[in-house]
């Protein structure tokens, strides 16, 4: 959750999606990025050989949780047509999870793709009423997540929200967000089912 306002609109929407996934039996955890000290990526390339970031700050507490999780729900308020600084720092620090061929940097993939693919829901919030005024907030999360190997299965764009927590009066967007959380949970369950079936097909051939 990428707004410093813990009782703000992004927070309630992320928590709504997470709660819905939890109700579907998915193990969940909410990480409030504002509670962590996450420095900007300094571009040192210290991660290039072992996919580990050398910067020793609170992001080190988040990396293992990202590796363990099958999915992510990433939410950001719109700040000047884009994601918040906390979300941008978080995304940039995931650069250590991008892999490039040693002899050709046009050949690359995200670690989560290499590990079999993961899933994501993106939640973007803004004050104005047109998508144009939301700018690049949703895409600013979707494109990096895709590059890291997540398939974004749903995007919630919540418009017209300014005051802290006023989203709690917006039943329509709360429902849309709950549906996104449910779809994410169902996607994870389908994935497990397919894995189970594929394993039994492979076993029956041996
Ligand atoms: C620095 C800053 C920049 C903002 N830029 C925009 C903007 O470009 N477009 C917009 O519609 N709202 C903008 N807003 C309004 C917030 O996106 C809006 O209040 C949102 O509900 C905040 O989310 P939160 O409650 O999760 O913190 C901006 C707010 C701040 C503080």
PDB file of C-alpha atoms and ligand atoms in Angstrom, residues 1 3-5 7-11 76-82 125-130 133-135 161-166, ligand 1:
ATOM      1  CA  UNK A   1       0.000   0.000   0.000  1.00  0.00           C
ATOM      2  CA  UNK A   3       0.057   6.102   0.411  1.00  0.00           C
ATOM      3  CA  UNK A   4       1.397   7.579   3.644  1.00  0.00           C
ATOM      4  CA  UNK A   5      -2.265   8.039   4.699  1.00  0.00           C
ATOM      5  CA  UNK A   7      -6.658   5.728   6.758  1.00  0.00           C
ATOM      6  CA  UNK A   8      -6.719   7.076   3.211  1.00  0.00           C
ATOM      7  CA  UNK A   9      -8.513   5.862   0.115  1.00  0.00           C
ATOM      8  CA  UNK A  10      -5.759   3.664  -1.308  1.00  0.00           C
ATOM      9  CA  UNK A  11      -5.380   1.990   2.066  1.00  0.00           C
ATOM     10  CA  UNK A  76      -0.992   3.963  -5.175  1.00  0.00           C
ATOM     11  CA  UNK A  77      -2.566   7.400  -4.898  1.00  0.00           C
ATOM     12  CA  UNK A  78      -2.051   9.666  -7.902  1.00  0.00           C
ATOM     13  CA  UNK A  79       0.612  12.271  -7.251  1.00  0.00           C
ATOM     14  CA  UNK A  80       1.021  14.619 -10.214  1.00  0.00           C
ATOM     15  CA  UNK A  81      -0.288  12.106 -12.759  1.00  0.00           C
ATOM     16  CA  UNK A  82       1.878   9.274 -11.469  1.00  0.00           C
ATOM     17  CA  UNK A 125      -6.696   6.425  -6.780  1.00  0.00           C
ATOM     18  CA  UNK A 126      -7.126  10.070  -7.741  1.00  0.00           C
ATOM     19  CA  UNK A 127      -9.067  13.176  -6.826  1.00  0.00           C
ATOM     20  CA  UNK A 128     -10.235  14.327 -10.250  1.00  0.00           C
ATOM     21  CA  UNK A 129     -13.087  12.713 -12.176  1.00  0.00           C
ATOM     22  CA  UNK A 130     -11.449  11.916 -15.497  1.00  0.00           C
ATOM     23  CA  UNK A 133      -6.210  13.448 -14.656  1.00  0.00           C
ATOM     24  CA  UNK A 134      -5.088  10.125 -13.190  1.00  0.00           C
ATOM     25  CA  UNK A 135      -2.287  10.224 -15.741  1.00  0.00           C
ATOM     26  CA  UNK A 161     -11.674  10.680  -4.142  1.00  0.00           C
ATOM     27  CA  UNK A 162      -9.952  13.392  -2.136  1.00  0.00           C
ATOM     28  CA  UNK A 163     -10.693  13.343   1.596  1.00  0.00           C
ATOM     29  CA  UNK A 164      -9.088  10.669   3.731  1.00  0.00           C
ATOM     30  CA  UNK A 165     -11.252   7.556   3.711  1.00  0.00           C
ATOM     31  CA  UNK A 166     -14.139   8.986   1.667  1.00  0.00           C
TER      32      UNK A 166
HETATM   33  C1  LIG B   1       1.279  15.698  -4.030  1.00  0.00           C
HETATM   34  C2  LIG B   1      -0.104  15.362  -4.520  1.00  0.00           C
HETATM   35  C3  LIG B   1      -0.326  15.317  -5.884  1.00  0.00           C
HETATM   36  C4  LIG B   1      -1.589  14.977  -6.373  1.00  0.00           C
HETATM   37  N1  LIG B   1      -1.759  14.885  -7.729  1.00  0.00           N
HETATM   38  C5  LIG B   1      -2.984  14.525  -8.224  1.00  0.00           C
HETATM   39  C6  LIG B   1      -3.186  14.416  -9.651  1.00  0.00           C
HETATM   40  O1  LIG B   1      -2.276  14.591 -10.455  1.00  0.00           O
HETATM   41  N2  LIG B   1      -4.423  14.059 -10.079  1.00  0.00           N
HETATM   42  C7  LIG B   1      -5.471  13.833  -9.212  1.00  0.00           C
HETATM   43  O2  LIG B   1      -6.580  13.570  -9.664  1.00  0.00           O
HETATM   44  N3  LIG B   1      -5.289  13.886  -7.857  1.00  0.00           N
HETATM   45  C8  LIG B   1      -4.072  14.210  -7.355  1.00  0.00           C
HETATM   46  N4  LIG B   1      -3.888  14.274  -5.978  1.00  0.00           N
HETATM   47  C9  LIG B   1      -4.998  13.880  -5.058  1.00  0.00           C
HETATM   48  C10 LIG B   1      -4.860  12.457  -4.499  1.00  0.00           C
HETATM   49  O3  LIG B   1      -4.580  11.517  -5.507  1.00  0.00           O
HETATM   50  C11 LIG B   1      -6.152  12.039  -3.777  1.00  0.00           C
HETATM   51  O4  LIG B   1      -6.378  12.909  -2.687  1.00  0.00           O
HETATM   52  C12 LIG B   1      -6.146  10.598  -3.293  1.00  0.00           C
HETATM   53  O5  LIG B   1      -7.445  10.300  -2.776  1.00  0.00           O
HETATM   54  C13 LIG B   1      -5.118  10.360  -2.205  1.00  0.00           C
HETATM   55  O6  LIG B   1      -5.099   9.003  -1.882  1.00  0.00           O
HETATM   56  P1  LIG B   1      -4.953   8.495  -0.367  1.00  0.00           P
HETATM   57  O7  LIG B   1      -6.220   8.892   0.362  1.00  0.00           O
HETATM   58  O8  LIG B   1      -4.831   7.032  -0.496  1.00  0.00           O
HETATM   59  O9  LIG B   1      -3.727   9.097   0.201  1.00  0.00           O
HETATM   60  C14 LIG B   1      -2.645  14.671  -5.465  1.00  0.00           C
HETATM   61  C15 LIG B   1      -2.411  14.751  -4.079  1.00  0.00           C
HETATM   62  C16 LIG B   1      -1.163  15.087  -3.606  1.00  0.00           C
HETATM   63  C17 LIG B   1      -0.928  15.134  -2.118  1.00  0.00           C
END
